[in-house]
Short mmCIF file of C-alpha atoms and ligand atoms in Angstrom, two decimals:
data_model
loop_
_atom_site.label_atom_id
_atom_site.label_comp_id
_atom_site.label_asym_id
_atom_site.label_seq_id
_atom_site.Cartn_x
_atom_site.Cartn_y
_atom_site.Cartn_z
CA MET A 1 15.07 -15.40 5.30
CA PRO A 2 13.27 -16.16 1.99
CA LEU A 3 10.27 -18.46 1.67
CA VAL A 4 11.03 -21.97 2.92
CA ARG A 5 9.32 -23.39 -0.17
CA ASN A 6 9.29 -22.16 -3.77
CA LEU A 7 6.33 -20.06 -4.91
CA ALA A 8 4.61 -23.00 -6.63
CA ASP A 9 4.38 -24.82 -3.27
CA ALA A 10 3.61 -21.78 -1.13
CA THR A 11 0.35 -20.79 0.55
CA ILE A 12 0.06 -17.01 0.63
CA VAL A 13 -2.64 -14.90 2.31
CA ILE A 14 -3.46 -11.55 0.68
CA THR A 15 -5.68 -8.94 2.34
CA GLY A 16 -7.37 -6.34 0.16
CA ALA A 17 -7.39 -8.93 -2.65
CA SER A 18 -10.69 -7.77 -4.19
CA SER A 19 -9.25 -4.76 -6.05
CA GLY A 20 -6.18 -2.94 -7.37
CA ILE A 21 -2.75 -4.00 -6.10
CA GLY A 22 -4.11 -6.94 -4.06
CA THR A 23 -5.80 -8.37 -7.17
CA ALA A 24 -2.70 -7.76 -9.33
CA THR A 25 -0.57 -9.54 -6.70
CA ALA A 26 -2.96 -12.49 -6.57
CA TYR A 27 -2.72 -12.83 -10.37
CA ALA A 28 1.09 -12.55 -10.31
CA LEU A 29 1.33 -15.28 -7.66
CA ALA A 30 -1.24 -17.49 -9.41
CA ARG A 31 0.96 -17.32 -12.54
CA HIS A 32 3.75 -18.83 -10.39
CA GLY A 33 1.35 -21.61 -9.31
CA SER A 34 1.02 -20.36 -5.72
CA THR A 35 -1.96 -21.09 -3.51
CA VAL A 36 -3.58 -17.75 -2.73
CA VAL A 37 -5.95 -17.14 0.16
CA LEU A 38 -7.99 -14.09 -0.80
CA ALA A 39 -9.39 -11.77 1.88
CA ALA A 40 -11.36 -8.49 1.76
CA ARG A 41 -14.95 -7.49 2.53
CA THR A 42 -16.59 -7.86 -0.94
CA GLU A 43 -17.25 -11.57 -1.44
CA PRO A 44 -18.47 -11.47 -5.10
CA ALA A 45 -15.31 -9.59 -6.13
CA LEU A 46 -13.11 -12.09 -4.25
CA ARG A 47 -14.89 -14.96 -6.05
CA GLU A 48 -14.22 -13.31 -9.41
CA VAL A 49 -10.51 -12.85 -8.54
CA ALA A 50 -10.34 -16.50 -7.41
CA ARG A 51 -11.87 -17.67 -10.71
CA ARG A 52 -9.23 -15.79 -12.70
CA CYS A 53 -6.42 -17.04 -10.41
CA ARG A 54 -7.47 -20.63 -11.06
CA GLU A 55 -7.39 -19.94 -14.83
CA LEU A 56 -3.84 -18.63 -14.36
CA GLY A 57 -2.73 -21.79 -12.54
CA GLY A 58 -3.14 -21.03 -8.83
CA ARG A 59 -5.15 -22.78 -6.13
CA THR A 60 -7.49 -20.48 -4.24
CA LEU A 61 -9.52 -20.00 -1.09
CA VAL A 62 -11.90 -17.08 -0.53
CA VAL A 63 -12.33 -15.90 3.05
CA PRO A 64 -14.39 -12.68 3.33
CA THR A 65 -12.75 -10.74 6.16
CA ASP A 66 -12.81 -7.24 7.61
CA VAL A 67 -9.22 -6.62 8.76
CA THR A 68 -10.36 -4.36 11.61
CA ASP A 69 -11.87 -7.43 13.32
CA ALA A 70 -8.92 -9.15 15.03
CA ASP A 71 -10.92 -12.36 15.67
CA ALA A 72 -11.98 -12.53 12.01
CA VAL A 73 -8.33 -12.12 10.92
CA ARG A 74 -7.32 -14.94 13.28
CA ARG A 75 -10.08 -17.06 11.75
CA LEU A 76 -8.74 -16.20 8.28
CA ALA A 77 -5.35 -17.61 9.28
CA ALA A 78 -6.89 -20.71 10.90
CA THR A 79 -9.08 -21.37 7.83
CA ALA A 80 -6.05 -21.14 5.52
CA VAL A 81 -4.10 -23.61 7.69
CA ALA A 82 -7.08 -25.98 7.99
CA GLU A 83 -7.43 -26.03 4.19
CA PHE A 84 -3.79 -26.10 3.05
CA GLY A 85 -1.81 -27.25 6.12
CA ARG A 86 0.31 -24.12 6.61
CA ILE A 87 0.90 -20.46 5.70
CA ASP A 88 4.19 -19.48 4.03
CA ALA A 89 3.60 -15.76 3.52
CA TRP A 90 1.12 -13.06 4.48
CA ILE A 91 0.58 -9.83 2.54
CA ASN A 92 -1.07 -7.00 4.50
CA ASN A 93 -2.44 -4.88 1.70
CA ALA A 94 -5.97 -3.74 2.67
CA ALA A 95 -6.39 0.01 3.09
CA VAL A 96 -8.81 2.90 2.70
CA GLY A 97 -8.32 6.64 2.33
CA THR A 98 -10.14 9.86 3.03
CA ILE A 99 -9.23 13.07 1.24
CA GLY A 100 -9.68 16.51 2.74
CA LEU A 101 -8.19 19.09 5.06
CA PHE A 102 -7.28 17.65 8.48
CA ASP A 103 -9.87 19.79 10.28
CA GLU A 104 -12.63 18.93 7.78
CA ILE A 105 -12.28 15.12 7.90
CA PRO A 106 -14.90 13.65 10.29
CA VAL A 107 -13.36 12.11 13.43
CA THR A 108 -15.09 8.77 12.79
CA GLU A 109 -13.48 8.55 9.37
CA PHE A 110 -10.06 9.58 10.66
CA ARG A 111 -10.28 6.79 13.24
CA ARG A 112 -11.48 4.22 10.71
CA VAL A 113 -8.55 4.92 8.35
CA LEU A 114 -6.15 4.25 11.24
CA ASP A 115 -8.19 1.20 12.19
CA VAL A 116 -8.05 -0.38 8.71
CA ASN A 117 -4.59 0.73 7.54
CA LEU A 118 -2.56 0.49 10.76
CA LEU A 119 -4.46 -1.74 13.21
CA GLY A 120 -5.62 -3.99 10.35
CA THR A 121 -1.95 -4.54 9.48
CA ALA A 122 -1.18 -5.26 13.14
CA ASN A 123 -4.06 -7.78 13.20
CA GLY A 124 -2.58 -9.47 10.13
CA ILE A 125 0.94 -9.69 11.56
CA ARG A 126 -0.39 -11.01 14.89
CA ALA A 127 -2.46 -13.71 13.15
CA ALA A 128 0.35 -14.70 10.78
CA LEU A 129 3.35 -14.98 13.12
CA PRO A 130 2.57 -18.26 14.93
CA HIS A 131 1.70 -20.00 11.66
CA LEU A 132 4.81 -18.74 9.85
CA SER A 133 6.98 -19.91 12.75
CA ALA A 134 5.19 -23.29 12.73
CA ALA A 135 5.94 -23.59 8.99
CA GLY A 136 9.68 -23.19 9.74
CA GLY A 137 9.81 -19.57 8.58
CA GLY A 138 8.11 -17.23 6.14
CA VAL A 139 7.58 -13.69 4.97
CA VAL A 140 5.20 -10.90 5.97
CA VAL A 141 4.89 -8.12 3.41
CA ASN A 142 3.27 -4.91 4.63
CA ASN A 143 2.17 -2.74 1.74
CA ALA A 144 2.66 0.77 3.16
CA SER A 145 3.22 3.67 0.75
CA GLY A 146 5.75 6.31 -0.23
CA LEU A 147 3.57 8.29 2.20
CA ALA A 148 5.05 6.17 5.00
CA GLU A 149 8.21 8.22 4.52
CA VAL A 150 7.04 11.61 3.20
CA ALA A 151 3.78 13.56 3.54
CA MET A 152 1.11 14.89 1.17
CA PRO A 153 -1.51 17.47 2.10
CA TYR A 154 -5.20 16.41 2.22
CA GLN A 155 -4.29 12.86 3.32
CA SER A 156 -3.55 13.27 7.04
CA PRO A 157 -5.04 10.00 8.43
CA TYR A 158 -3.60 7.97 5.56
CA ASN A 159 -0.12 9.52 6.05
CA ALA A 160 -0.30 8.96 9.81
CA ALA A 161 -1.40 5.33 9.41
CA LYS A 162 1.24 4.52 6.80
CA HIS A 163 4.04 6.11 8.87
CA GLY A 164 2.74 3.86 11.66
CA VAL A 165 2.92 0.76 9.43
CA ARG A 166 6.59 1.50 8.72
CA GLY A 167 7.41 1.88 12.42
CA LEU A 168 5.41 -1.22 13.32
CA SER A 169 7.26 -3.30 10.70
CA ASP A 170 10.66 -2.12 11.97
CA THR A 171 9.80 -2.89 15.59
CA VAL A 172 8.41 -6.37 14.93
CA ARG A 173 11.49 -7.15 12.81
CA GLN A 174 13.75 -6.15 15.72
CA GLU A 175 11.74 -8.25 18.16
CA LEU A 176 11.76 -11.34 15.94
CA ARG A 177 15.56 -11.14 15.66
CA ALA A 178 15.98 -10.55 19.41
CA THR A 179 13.82 -13.54 20.28
CA GLY A 180 15.38 -16.05 17.88
CA ARG A 181 12.53 -15.94 15.36
CA GLY A 182 14.60 -14.45 12.52
CA ALA A 183 13.30 -17.12 10.13
CA VAL A 184 10.25 -14.87 9.74
CA SER A 185 11.02 -11.81 7.59
CA ILE A 186 9.07 -8.54 7.78
CA CYS A 187 9.18 -6.41 4.63
CA THR A 188 7.67 -2.99 3.95
CA VAL A 189 6.74 -1.82 0.45
CA LEU A 190 6.75 1.91 -0.33
CA PRO A 191 4.87 2.38 -3.64
CA ALA A 192 4.62 5.64 -5.58
CA THR A 193 1.20 6.63 -6.99
CA ILE A 194 -0.40 3.53 -8.52
CA ASP A 195 -3.15 3.26 -11.12
CA THR A 196 -5.88 1.52 -9.08
CA PRO A 197 -9.53 2.28 -8.18
CA PHE A 198 -8.25 3.66 -4.83
CA PHE A 199 -8.87 7.28 -5.82
CA ARG A 200 -12.51 6.51 -6.68
CA HIS A 201 -12.95 4.36 -3.55
CA ALA A 202 -11.62 7.03 -1.17
CA ALA A 203 -13.87 9.19 0.97
CA ASN A 204 -13.75 12.80 -0.17
CA HIS A 205 -14.36 16.01 1.75
CA SER A 206 -12.43 18.34 -0.54
CA GLY A 207 -15.46 19.41 -2.63
CA ARG A 208 -13.47 18.53 -5.76
CA GLN A 209 -12.85 15.44 -7.89
CA VAL A 210 -9.85 13.47 -6.54
CA LEU A 211 -7.06 12.63 -8.99
CA PRO A 212 -3.92 10.54 -8.40
CA PRO A 213 -0.84 12.79 -8.16
CA PRO A 214 1.47 11.82 -11.06
CA PRO A 215 3.60 10.05 -12.08
CA VAL A 216 1.19 7.09 -11.97
CA TYR A 217 2.61 3.53 -12.20
CA PRO A 218 0.72 0.32 -13.11
CA PRO A 219 -0.29 -2.00 -10.20
CA GLU A 220 1.87 -4.77 -11.67
CA VAL A 221 4.96 -2.77 -10.59
CA VAL A 222 3.95 -3.29 -6.96
CA ALA A 223 2.90 -6.93 -7.55
CA GLU A 224 6.34 -7.68 -9.03
CA THR A 225 8.06 -5.96 -6.10
CA ILE A 226 6.07 -8.10 -3.67
CA VAL A 227 6.93 -11.30 -5.55
CA ARG A 228 10.64 -10.28 -5.47
CA LEU A 229 10.42 -9.68 -1.71
CA LEU A 230 8.94 -13.14 -1.15
CA ARG A 231 11.92 -14.66 -2.97
CA ARG A 232 14.54 -12.28 -1.50
CA PRO A 233 13.18 -10.45 1.53
CA ARG A 234 14.55 -6.99 2.34
CA ARG A 235 13.59 -4.53 5.06
CA GLU A 236 12.05 -2.14 2.56
CA ALA A 237 11.48 -1.83 -1.14
CA TYR A 238 10.25 1.11 -3.19
CA ALA A 239 7.83 0.39 -6.05
CA GLY A 240 7.99 3.10 -8.73
CA GLY A 241 11.05 5.32 -9.13
CA ALA A 242 9.25 8.49 -7.98
CA ALA A 243 8.84 7.08 -4.45
CA ARG A 244 12.60 6.48 -4.22
CA LEU A 245 13.39 9.97 -5.60
CA ILE A 246 10.98 11.79 -3.29
CA GLY A 247 12.19 9.72 -0.31
CA MET A 248 15.75 10.76 -1.12
CA GLN A 249 14.76 14.44 -1.34
CA TRP A 250 12.97 14.17 1.98
CA ARG A 251 16.04 12.70 3.70
CA LEU A 252 18.44 15.18 2.05
CA ALA A 253 16.53 18.43 2.60
CA PRO A 254 13.38 17.72 4.64
CA ALA A 255 12.20 21.31 5.09
CA LEU A 256 12.52 22.08 1.38
CA ALA A 257 11.00 18.74 0.30
CA GLU A 258 8.05 19.27 2.65
CA ARG A 259 7.32 22.65 1.03
CA VAL A 260 7.77 21.32 -2.50
CA LEU A 261 5.51 18.29 -1.93
CA GLY A 262 2.98 20.48 -0.12
CA TRP A 263 2.75 22.72 -3.19
CA TYR A 264 2.71 19.72 -5.53
CA GLY A 265 -0.02 17.88 -3.61
CA HIS A 266 -2.15 21.03 -3.43
CA HIS A 267 -1.96 21.51 -7.21
CA THR A 268 -2.13 17.97 -8.61
CA GLN A 269 -4.63 15.98 -6.51
CA PHE A 270 -7.83 17.60 -7.72
CA GLY A 271 -9.74 17.91 -10.98
CA PRO A 272 -11.93 20.86 -11.97
CA GLU A 273 -15.29 19.17 -11.29
CA PRO A 274 -17.03 19.99 -8.00
CA THR A 275 -18.16 16.88 -6.07
CA ALA A 276 -20.38 16.21 -3.08
CA ASP A 277 -18.90 14.78 0.11
CA THR A 278 -18.72 10.98 0.17
CA THR A 279 -17.57 8.34 2.68
CA GLY A 280 -16.43 6.15 -0.24
CA ASN A 281 -15.50 2.60 0.79
CA VAL A 282 -14.29 3.57 4.27
CA PHE A 283 -17.22 1.95 6.10
CA ARG A 284 -18.82 -0.08 3.31
CA PRO A 285 -17.18 -2.53 0.90
CA HIS A 286 -17.08 -1.44 -2.68
CA ALA A 287 -14.75 -3.61 -4.74
CA GLU A 288 -15.26 -4.92 -8.26
CA ALA A 289 -12.23 -7.16 -8.89
CA THR A 290 -10.76 -4.35 -11.01
CA VAL A 291 -6.98 -3.99 -11.19
CA ALA A 292 -6.50 -0.63 -12.92
CA GLY A 293 -8.12 2.69 -12.12
CA GLY A 294 -7.76 3.99 -15.69
CA TRP A 295 -5.42 6.88 -14.82
CA HIS A 296 -2.17 5.62 -16.29
CA GLY A 297 -2.51 6.99 -19.85
CA ARG A 298 -4.66 10.00 -19.05
CA ARG A 299 -2.11 11.64 -16.82
CA ARG A 300 0.82 11.16 -19.22
CA GLN A 301 1.33 14.89 -19.83
CA LEU A 302 1.52 15.43 -16.11
CA VAL A 303 4.02 12.56 -15.85
CA ARG A 304 6.44 14.59 -17.98
CA VAL A 305 5.78 17.73 -15.99
CA SER A 306 6.26 15.91 -12.72
CA ALA A 307 9.44 14.15 -13.88
CA ALA A 308 10.93 17.54 -14.78
CA PHE A 309 9.63 18.90 -11.51
CA GLY A 310 11.13 16.00 -9.55
CA LEU A 311 14.52 16.46 -11.15
CA ALA A 312 14.38 20.22 -10.53
CA ALA A 313 13.44 19.64 -6.91
CA ALA A 314 16.23 17.07 -6.46
CA GLY A 315 18.68 19.55 -8.04
CA THR A 316 17.43 22.27 -5.73
CA ALA A 317 17.87 20.04 -2.73
CA VAL A 318 21.39 19.00 -3.69
CA GLY A 319 22.26 22.64 -4.50
CA THR A 320 20.98 23.84 -1.14
CA VAL A 321 22.95 21.24 0.77
CA ALA A 322 26.13 21.96 -1.23
CA ALA A 323 25.78 25.73 -0.73
CA LEU A 324 25.28 25.28 3.00
CA ALA A 325 28.29 22.98 3.24
CA ARG A 326 30.47 25.52 1.33
CA ARG A 327 29.34 28.37 3.56
CA ARG A 328 30.15 26.36 6.71
CA ALA A 329 33.59 25.40 5.35
CA ARG A 330 34.58 29.11 4.80
N1 NAP B 401 -3.04 3.31 -5.33
C1 NAP B 401 -1.97 3.96 -4.88
O1 NAP B 401 -1.58 5.04 -5.41
C2 NAP B 401 -1.19 3.41 -3.72
C3 NAP B 401 0.06 3.98 -3.46
C4 NAP B 401 0.81 3.50 -2.39
C5 NAP B 401 0.31 2.48 -1.60
N2 NAP B 401 -0.92 1.95 -1.87
C6 NAP B 401 -1.40 0.88 -0.99
O2 NAP B 401 -1.70 -0.27 -1.75
C7 NAP B 401 -2.70 -1.04 -1.06
C8 NAP B 401 -3.82 -1.41 -2.01
O3 NAP B 401 -4.48 -0.23 -2.44
P1 NAP B 401 -5.10 -0.09 -3.90
O4 NAP B 401 -4.49 1.11 -4.51
O5 NAP B 401 -5.08 -1.37 -4.60
O6 NAP B 401 -6.61 0.36 -3.51
P2 NAP B 401 -8.02 -0.34 -3.76
O7 NAP B 401 -8.16 -0.74 -5.18
O8 NAP B 401 -9.03 0.59 -3.19
O9 NAP B 401 -7.94 -1.67 -2.87
C9 NAP B 401 -8.06 -1.63 -1.47
C10 NAP B 401 -8.41 -3.02 -0.98
O10 NAP B 401 -8.56 -3.00 0.44
C11 NAP B 401 -9.78 -3.69 0.77
N3 NAP B 401 -10.28 -3.21 2.05
C12 NAP B 401 -10.64 -1.96 2.40
N4 NAP B 401 -11.09 -1.93 3.67
C13 NAP B 401 -10.97 -3.19 4.14
C14 NAP B 401 -11.28 -3.81 5.38
N5 NAP B 401 -11.77 -3.11 6.42
N6 NAP B 401 -11.06 -5.15 5.51
C15 NAP B 401 -10.56 -5.86 4.47
N7 NAP B 401 -10.25 -5.33 3.29
C16 NAP B 401 -10.47 -4.02 3.11
C17 NAP B 401 -10.70 -3.39 -0.40
O11 NAP B 401 -11.72 -4.36 -0.59
P3 NAP B 401 -13.19 -4.40 0.07
O12 NAP B 401 -13.84 -3.09 -0.20
O13 NAP B 401 -13.80 -5.55 -0.64
O14 NAP B 401 -12.99 -4.67 1.52
C18 NAP B 401 -9.72 -3.53 -1.54
O15 NAP B 401 -9.56 -4.90 -1.89
C19 NAP B 401 -3.14 -0.17 0.11
O16 NAP B 401 -2.44 -0.57 1.28
C20 NAP B 401 -2.70 1.22 -0.30
O17 NAP B 401 -2.49 2.06 0.82
C21 NAP B 401 -1.67 2.39 -2.92
#
């Protein structure tokens, strides 16, 4: 079911609102006149995002929150309701990443990525559900990733967490329907690579500079997808054509797609400069109210290469399936 009210009358909570896609989504909703409740750990960045949202026409509330703290997330929901009377939608968007080989990523970091990306989303859904039901219905949008469907090397905890977010969304959706609470919609977003500060925020144990694997799409592509889902909820929506294409390859020829993406991830995620290990923003907040990461233009050449590569891989997958089908038919 869509939002009970139109966007201009809606109160919408956004986690991870201090940077990247969360900030872009707050701006997109503020342009529609929505009331946005902004949550993340970095209070000065949230205040800056709130200032800009008000300029764009939205009402705002800043509630510094660490999504791994279930009580704090419950307080976030209660504060939003105390201030604006209800919650109409909740966007679980906060996440962190750590880059490196599975056996070289520290256990504490692996656990923290699951804690923020998966359990943080669960905390958000748990806090939102009673308030959305009390409002007569509403929408939860879980920002997962294309990596909720496929896998990339050097991102094992992130992949695992995002696959978990997809499964969690599907299960809660089933349960809401089965228990007569279908007025609350649960949507999952599967974005391709997006031009945000994420790749500078991530922890890094690879010894090399981390680069976003192309093609790289602007954050507004995800923000627009989220706004569309609030108006017309669907189970899942891709953001960026590459995520849809790679997802299709993965479903069509999983063994081949896994090899191709393994090769691709190994060759496109790193720059030439050596770097020291860092824990990035995994344990400590580090947001600056910045939407873009500055990668969009710089990786244009690689966009062309990867588009050609994607088409070739899709062709290979289709060819393999067709050849197998012909052989079986003989
Ligand atoms: N960029 C991509 O290529 C891409 C692709 C697919 C999906 N996504 C997803 O899009 C979402 C947004 O990522 P982004 O690219 O915009 O990255 P980003 O710029 O690094 O933003 C991440 C946000 O999460 C917040 N955050 C991190 N840990 C938190 C915690 N414990 N509690 C509360 N907030 C926390 C950060 O703020 P504080 O530091 O202030 O807490 C920040 O606002 C994530 O779910 C990510 O997985 C991104």
